[in-house]
Every structure is written in C-alpha cells, then in structure tokens.
Amino acid sequence: MGQPPTPRHQLCHAAGCFGSLCTKHEAVFSMASPLAVVAFTQLWGREASRASGQQSPERVPKKCQKAREHFGTVRTQMESLKTKFPADQYYRFHEHWRFVLQRLVFLAAFVVYLESETLVTREAVAEILGIEADRERGFHLDIEDYLSGVLTLASELARLAVNSVTAGDYSRPLRIAAFISELDSGFRLLNLKNDSLRKRYDGLKYDVKKIEEVVYDLSIRGLTKEAPVGVGGEK
C-alpha cells in the first residue's frame, strides 16, 4: 500500500486548477442563509479551537465526532443557499458567501487534522459541506476559498503547538512542525496573484517561525527525547 499524499503533493494537485479561476463580479444580493452560516461558524469555531490543546488526547476523537455532527446543519444551509440564485451566476454573488466557505474549509480541515494529522483534500471538504468540487457541476468550492481555509488551519496549528506544550504534550509540536513545513513547501510552488490570498500566504512564514521556536525551546530544555515525527506519525 502506498504512502498517503503529503500536504505538498496535495497542494501541487491544487496548483493545476489554480489557473482556471473565474473573474468575480460585484453585486448586491441579500439572503438569510449565508448570515445564518456566519453566525454558526463563529460559534462553532470557538468550540472547535478548544477541541485540542485544552483537552486530554483520549477526548479529542469524541470532540471531533461532535464537530462532524454540526456539518449536517451546514449541508442543510447550503442546500437552501443553492436555490437563491441561478446556477450559472455563482461568481456574480460569490463575495456574499466567500468568507463563510473559507471559514468552513478551515473547520473541516482542522477536524480532519485532529483525526488523522493529514491535510484534507478539496474534494473531501466539498463532500463534507454538501457542495461540488467541480465548477462545471454548479455550486462548488472555489480553489481560492480552499487554499485560504488551509492557511487559516496553519495559524490555528501554530496556536495548538503552544497549547500542547502547556498541556504537557511535547511530541505534538514536532508533528505539527513537520506538517507545516510540508504545507509551506507546497504553497511555494503556487504562482499566487497579488491579492488577498497572497497576503494570507505571506503570513504563513510567521506561523512557521512560531512553531520552529516552540520546537527549539523544547529541544534546548531536553523535553524531546524521541526522534522528530513526520506527517501522519511517520518516524
């Protein structure tokens, strides 16, 4: 059986879709569903961020299972949203749910990471949210929204590395460091435009530095006796 794809390999695959992004149009479009999802993600985001770091390791799977149950509400909202506009005008109204989708991508990616310490694929996120991954099939997960959500995950993992040390888990920061390193290598292969996504990516180096400082501090204090652990728990 082959090794699972690393974050770098998955982002390389995403890069192949990056050049086909559609031009976004401005519009005034009021709807209740996106606002409901915004409120939901703000409340749930705080709960998901506390699912690890502050919890004992054996409680994390239960927290992840509870988090996955919330996605049923998201799928219901998405089904309602799909009926609010013509299928061929996705990008005309995209700005009204773009932030919500990016936040939901982060939440899905965070849950998957806590479960398996792997990077969730764009297709897997689309399935979790009850939308399409393929633009031609209607309401879909835009590649930029997926990448923005992944970058938010990197920032959260940097905080998780610090919280893990506080909780006495000295091996998790090493695994997070390996994961973020792979993620950074993958993003370096993308030809990003000078837009909001590029600005978000520029912040990734600070997350990398923050995690490296945690690992260095653990090393000089002699708290890491085992060899660094790679992505997915590989030695």
mmCIF file of C-alpha atoms in Angstrom:
data_model
loop_
_atom_site.group_PDB
_atom_site.id
_atom_site.type_symbol
_atom_site.label_atom_id
_atom_site.label_comp_id
_atom_site.label_asym_id
_atom_site.label_seq_id
_atom_site.Cartn_x
_atom_site.Cartn_y
_atom_site.Cartn_z
ATOM 1 C CA MET A 1 0.000 0.000 0.000
ATOM 2 C CA GLY A 2 1.420 3.393 -0.968
ATOM 3 C CA GLN A 3 2.103 6.236 1.406
ATOM 4 C CA PRO A 4 -0.661 8.862 1.803
ATOM 5 C CA PRO A 5 -0.068 12.099 -0.133
ATOM 6 C CA THR A 6 1.758 14.795 1.790
ATOM 7 C CA PRO A 7 0.403 18.356 2.113
ATOM 8 C CA ARG A 8 2.946 19.423 -0.511
ATOM 9 C CA HIS A 9 1.699 16.837 -3.017
ATOM 10 C CA GLN A 10 -1.918 17.798 -2.413
ATOM 11 C CA LEU A 11 -1.201 21.475 -2.959
ATOM 12 C CA CYS A 12 0.684 20.624 -6.151
ATOM 13 C CA HIS A 13 -2.510 18.996 -7.388
ATOM 14 C CA ALA A 14 -4.453 22.115 -6.421
ATOM 15 C CA ALA A 15 -1.994 24.236 -8.389
ATOM 16 C CA GLY A 16 -3.147 22.531 -11.567
ATOM 17 C CA CYS A 17 -6.615 24.017 -11.036
ATOM 18 C CA PHE A 18 -5.389 27.450 -9.997
ATOM 19 C CA GLY A 19 -5.186 28.975 -13.477
ATOM 20 C CA SER A 20 -8.863 28.337 -14.284
ATOM 21 C CA LEU A 21 -10.317 30.739 -11.726
ATOM 22 C CA CYS A 22 -13.275 32.760 -12.934
ATOM 23 C CA THR A 23 -13.488 36.585 -12.722
ATOM 24 C CA LYS A 24 -15.559 37.767 -9.795
ATOM 25 C CA HIS A 25 -18.359 40.330 -10.325
ATOM 26 C CA GLU A 26 -19.785 42.782 -7.816
ATOM 27 C CA ALA A 27 -23.484 42.610 -6.897
ATOM 28 C CA VAL A 28 -25.901 43.488 -4.128
ATOM 29 C CA PHE A 29 -27.613 40.306 -3.049
ATOM 30 C CA SER A 30 -29.291 39.865 0.330
ATOM 31 C CA MET A 31 -30.073 36.400 1.709
ATOM 32 C CA ALA A 32 -30.596 34.908 5.156
ATOM 33 C CA SER A 33 -28.791 31.583 4.698
ATOM 34 C CA PRO A 34 -25.207 32.942 4.454
ATOM 35 C CA LEU A 35 -25.784 35.114 7.524
ATOM 36 C CA ALA A 36 -27.034 32.114 9.454
ATOM 37 C CA VAL A 37 -23.962 30.126 8.479
ATOM 38 C CA VAL A 38 -21.699 33.035 9.509
ATOM 39 C CA ALA A 39 -23.219 33.052 12.992
ATOM 40 C CA PHE A 40 -22.924 29.283 13.149
ATOM 41 C CA THR A 41 -19.254 29.210 12.147
ATOM 42 C CA GLN A 42 -18.334 31.945 14.615
ATOM 43 C CA LEU A 43 -19.874 30.000 17.496
ATOM 44 C CA TRP A 44 -18.610 26.618 16.375
ATOM 45 C CA GLY A 45 -15.132 27.962 15.556
ATOM 46 C CA ARG A 46 -14.500 28.717 19.197
ATOM 47 C CA GLU A 47 -15.675 25.226 20.168
ATOM 48 C CA ALA A 48 -13.503 23.534 17.534
ATOM 49 C CA SER A 49 -10.435 25.502 18.604
ATOM 50 C CA ARG A 50 -10.875 24.174 22.125
ATOM 51 C CA ALA A 51 -11.190 20.582 20.899
ATOM 52 C CA SER A 52 -7.473 20.006 21.336
ATOM 53 C CA GLY A 53 -4.693 21.527 23.409
ATOM 54 C CA GLN A 54 -7.030 22.087 26.336
ATOM 55 C CA GLN A 55 -8.369 18.506 26.220
ATOM 56 C CA SER A 56 -6.739 15.195 27.099
ATOM 57 C CA PRO A 57 -5.791 13.183 23.959
ATOM 58 C CA GLU A 58 -8.404 10.499 24.556
ATOM 59 C CA ARG A 59 -11.188 13.108 24.453
ATOM 60 C CA VAL A 60 -10.194 14.553 21.074
ATOM 61 C CA PRO A 61 -11.952 11.844 18.944
ATOM 62 C CA LYS A 62 -15.222 12.475 20.778
ATOM 63 C CA LYS A 63 -14.882 16.202 20.208
ATOM 64 C CA CYS A 64 -14.197 15.597 16.509
ATOM 65 C CA GLN A 65 -17.241 13.354 16.220
ATOM 66 C CA LYS A 66 -19.373 16.035 17.832
ATOM 67 C CA ALA A 67 -17.937 18.611 15.444
ATOM 68 C CA ARG A 68 -18.763 16.440 12.424
ATOM 69 C CA GLU A 69 -22.382 16.309 13.542
ATOM 70 C CA HIS A 70 -22.557 20.089 13.143
ATOM 71 C CA PHE A 71 -21.792 19.763 9.447
ATOM 72 C CA GLY A 72 -25.313 18.388 8.988
ATOM 73 C CA THR A 73 -26.571 21.912 9.756
ATOM 74 C CA VAL A 74 -24.099 23.320 7.251
ATOM 75 C CA ARG A 75 -25.275 20.975 4.493
ATOM 76 C CA THR A 76 -28.873 21.980 5.137
ATOM 77 C CA GLN A 77 -27.960 25.661 4.855
ATOM 78 C CA MET A 78 -26.004 25.026 1.676
ATOM 79 C CA GLU A 79 -28.958 23.262 0.081
ATOM 80 C CA SER A 80 -31.078 26.307 0.874
ATOM 81 C CA LEU A 81 -28.452 28.671 -0.497
ATOM 82 C CA LYS A 82 -28.297 26.831 -3.822
ATOM 83 C CA THR A 83 -31.933 27.777 -4.505
ATOM 84 C CA LYS A 84 -31.357 31.508 -4.049
ATOM 85 C CA PHE A 85 -29.654 32.248 -7.361
ATOM 86 C CA PRO A 86 -29.226 30.801 -10.894
ATOM 87 C CA ALA A 87 -26.589 28.067 -11.111
ATOM 88 C CA ASP A 88 -24.667 29.920 -13.830
ATOM 89 C CA GLN A 89 -24.260 33.084 -11.702
ATOM 90 C CA TYR A 90 -22.122 31.624 -8.925
ATOM 91 C CA TYR A 91 -19.320 34.174 -9.278
ATOM 92 C CA ARG A 92 -21.712 37.087 -9.551
ATOM 93 C CA PHE A 93 -22.710 36.565 -5.925
ATOM 94 C CA HIS A 94 -19.598 34.758 -4.713
ATOM 95 C CA GLU A 95 -18.470 37.591 -2.421
ATOM 96 C CA HIS A 96 -21.546 37.069 -0.230
ATOM 97 C CA TRP A 97 -20.529 33.597 0.916
ATOM 98 C CA ARG A 98 -16.781 33.576 0.203
ATOM 99 C CA PHE A 99 -15.754 34.266 3.810
ATOM 100 C CA VAL A 100 -18.213 31.681 5.118
ATOM 101 C CA LEU A 101 -16.822 28.958 2.841
ATOM 102 C CA GLN A 102 -13.247 29.803 3.800
ATOM 103 C CA ARG A 103 -14.148 29.504 7.473
ATOM 104 C CA LEU A 104 -15.921 26.209 6.877
ATOM 105 C CA VAL A 105 -12.909 24.864 4.981
ATOM 106 C CA PHE A 106 -10.744 25.696 7.981
ATOM 107 C CA LEU A 107 -13.127 23.950 10.374
ATOM 108 C CA ALA A 108 -13.304 20.832 8.195
ATOM 109 C CA ALA A 109 -9.524 20.821 7.754
ATOM 110 C CA PHE A 110 -8.969 21.236 11.493
ATOM 111 C CA VAL A 111 -11.264 18.333 12.364
ATOM 112 C CA VAL A 112 -9.593 16.077 9.779
ATOM 113 C CA TYR A 113 -6.158 17.059 11.070
ATOM 114 C CA LEU A 114 -7.109 16.247 14.656
ATOM 115 C CA GLU A 115 -8.429 12.883 13.498
ATOM 116 C CA SER A 116 -5.581 11.788 11.222
ATOM 117 C CA GLU A 117 -2.923 14.550 11.172
ATOM 118 C CA THR A 118 -3.287 14.804 7.391
ATOM 119 C CA LEU A 119 -4.355 17.610 5.074
ATOM 120 C CA VAL A 120 -7.943 17.333 3.887
ATOM 121 C CA THR A 121 -8.365 17.464 0.113
ATOM 122 C CA ARG A 122 -10.554 19.953 -1.669
ATOM 123 C CA GLU A 123 -12.812 17.107 -2.818
ATOM 124 C CA ALA A 124 -13.201 15.826 0.743
ATOM 125 C CA VAL A 125 -14.131 19.288 2.028
ATOM 126 C CA ALA A 126 -16.729 19.672 -0.723
ATOM 127 C CA GLU A 127 -18.244 16.356 0.287
ATOM 128 C CA ILE A 128 -18.321 17.335 3.962
ATOM 129 C CA LEU A 129 -20.093 20.607 3.110
ATOM 130 C CA GLY A 130 -22.516 19.025 0.661
ATOM 131 C CA ILE A 131 -21.341 21.016 -2.367
ATOM 132 C CA GLU A 132 -19.409 20.236 -5.542
ATOM 133 C CA ALA A 133 -15.672 20.258 -6.138
ATOM 134 C CA ASP A 134 -16.087 20.669 -9.901
ATOM 135 C CA ARG A 135 -17.020 24.155 -11.063
ATOM 136 C CA GLU A 136 -18.961 22.759 -14.024
ATOM 137 C CA ARG A 137 -21.398 20.956 -11.712
ATOM 138 C CA GLY A 138 -22.854 24.079 -10.082
ATOM 139 C CA PHE A 139 -22.384 25.430 -6.556
ATOM 140 C CA HIS A 140 -18.808 24.437 -5.763
ATOM 141 C CA LEU A 141 -15.824 25.041 -3.528
ATOM 142 C CA ASP A 142 -13.622 27.607 -5.239
ATOM 143 C CA ILE A 143 -9.906 26.772 -5.219
ATOM 144 C CA GLU A 144 -9.014 30.120 -3.624
ATOM 145 C CA ASP A 145 -11.514 29.540 -0.821
ATOM 146 C CA TYR A 146 -9.984 26.110 -0.198
ATOM 147 C CA LEU A 147 -6.447 27.499 -0.050
ATOM 148 C CA SER A 148 -7.490 30.357 2.247
ATOM 149 C CA GLY A 149 -9.083 27.891 4.631
ATOM 150 C CA VAL A 150 -5.910 25.796 4.640
ATOM 151 C CA LEU A 151 -3.861 28.877 5.542
ATOM 152 C CA THR A 152 -6.205 29.540 8.453
ATOM 153 C CA LEU A 153 -5.545 25.970 9.572
ATOM 154 C CA ALA A 154 -1.808 26.726 9.648
ATOM 155 C CA SER A 155 -2.395 29.656 12.002
ATOM 156 C CA GLU A 156 -4.543 27.522 14.286
ATOM 157 C CA LEU A 157 -1.943 24.751 14.368
ATOM 158 C CA ALA A 158 0.676 27.281 15.432
ATOM 159 C CA ARG A 159 -1.503 28.109 18.441
ATOM 160 C CA LEU A 160 -2.139 24.424 19.041
ATOM 161 C CA ALA A 161 1.601 23.785 19.215
ATOM 162 C CA VAL A 162 1.914 26.293 22.060
ATOM 163 C CA ASN A 163 -1.168 24.975 23.865
ATOM 164 C CA SER A 164 0.106 21.399 23.552
ATOM 165 C CA VAL A 165 3.287 22.279 25.416
ATOM 166 C CA THR A 166 1.210 23.939 28.128
ATOM 167 C CA ALA A 167 -0.814 20.725 28.414
ATOM 168 C CA GLY A 168 2.359 18.621 28.664
ATOM 169 C CA ASP A 169 2.174 17.098 25.161
ATOM 170 C CA TYR A 170 5.729 17.584 23.879
ATOM 171 C CA SER A 171 5.525 15.353 20.804
ATOM 172 C CA ARG A 172 2.621 17.093 19.058
ATOM 173 C CA PRO A 173 4.594 20.289 18.261
ATOM 174 C CA LEU A 174 7.169 18.139 16.435
ATOM 175 C CA ARG A 175 4.451 16.593 14.282
ATOM 176 C CA ILE A 176 2.872 19.972 13.664
ATOM 177 C CA ALA A 177 6.249 21.376 12.616
ATOM 178 C CA ALA A 178 6.710 18.591 10.035
ATOM 179 C CA PHE A 179 3.166 19.105 8.722
ATOM 180 C CA ILE A 180 3.504 22.895 8.403
ATOM 181 C CA SER A 181 6.894 22.514 6.720
ATOM 182 C CA GLU A 182 5.305 20.316 4.039
ATOM 183 C CA LEU A 183 2.438 22.778 3.712
ATOM 184 C CA ASP A 184 4.826 25.692 3.249
ATOM 185 C CA SER A 185 6.759 23.765 0.583
ATOM 186 C CA GLY A 186 3.532 23.156 -1.305
ATOM 187 C CA PHE A 187 2.456 26.806 -1.234
ATOM 188 C CA ARG A 188 5.856 27.875 -2.521
ATOM 189 C CA LEU A 189 5.083 26.020 -5.749
ATOM 190 C CA LEU A 190 1.954 28.080 -6.405
ATOM 191 C CA ASN A 191 2.065 31.175 -8.591
ATOM 192 C CA LEU A 192 -0.164 33.367 -6.440
ATOM 193 C CA LYS A 193 -1.535 36.682 -7.651
ATOM 194 C CA ASN A 194 -1.002 39.856 -5.669
ATOM 195 C CA ASP A 195 -4.373 39.638 -3.912
ATOM 196 C CA SER A 196 -5.872 38.696 -0.563
ATOM 197 C CA LEU A 197 -4.757 35.072 -0.906
ATOM 198 C CA ARG A 198 -1.182 36.181 -1.468
ATOM 199 C CA LYS A 199 -1.344 38.358 1.633
ATOM 200 C CA ARG A 200 -2.683 35.422 3.620
ATOM 201 C CA TYR A 201 0.148 33.252 2.336
ATOM 202 C CA ASP A 202 2.716 35.882 3.365
ATOM 203 C CA GLY A 203 1.569 35.304 6.940
ATOM 204 C CA LEU A 204 2.421 31.607 6.739
ATOM 205 C CA LYS A 205 6.101 32.303 7.361
ATOM 206 C CA TYR A 206 5.213 33.750 10.773
ATOM 207 C CA ASP A 207 3.314 30.574 11.636
ATOM 208 C CA VAL A 208 6.334 28.524 10.558
ATOM 209 C CA LYS A 209 8.628 30.684 12.686
ATOM 210 C CA LYS A 210 6.326 30.438 15.711
ATOM 211 C CA ILE A 211 6.257 26.648 15.541
ATOM 212 C CA GLU A 212 10.010 26.430 14.989
ATOM 213 C CA GLU A 213 10.553 28.498 18.116
ATOM 214 C CA VAL A 214 8.381 26.104 20.112
ATOM 215 C CA VAL A 215 10.323 23.095 18.827
ATOM 216 C CA TYR A 216 13.656 24.810 19.516
ATOM 217 C CA ASP A 217 12.613 25.660 23.058
ATOM 218 C CA LEU A 218 11.617 22.047 23.664
ATOM 219 C CA SER A 219 14.940 20.856 22.280
ATOM 220 C CA ILE A 220 17.157 23.042 24.436
ATOM 221 C CA ARG A 221 15.146 22.055 27.520
ATOM 222 C CA GLY A 222 15.644 18.383 26.733
ATOM 223 C CA LEU A 223 11.923 17.675 26.505
ATOM 224 C CA THR A 224 12.118 15.864 23.189
ATOM 225 C CA LYS A 225 13.862 12.533 23.666
ATOM 226 C CA GLU A 226 12.337 10.855 20.617
ATOM 227 C CA ALA A 227 13.291 11.492 17.009
ATOM 228 C CA PRO A 228 11.135 14.075 15.172
ATOM 229 C CA VAL A 229 7.896 12.580 13.940
ATOM 230 C CA GLY A 230 6.817 13.216 10.354
ATOM 231 C CA VAL A 231 3.461 13.905 8.812
ATOM 232 C CA GLY A 232 0.907 11.262 9.689
ATOM 233 C CA GLY A 233 3.022 9.992 12.566
ATOM 234 C CA GLU A 234 5.914 8.595 10.483
ATOM 235 C CA LYS A 235 9.337 8.408 12.069
#
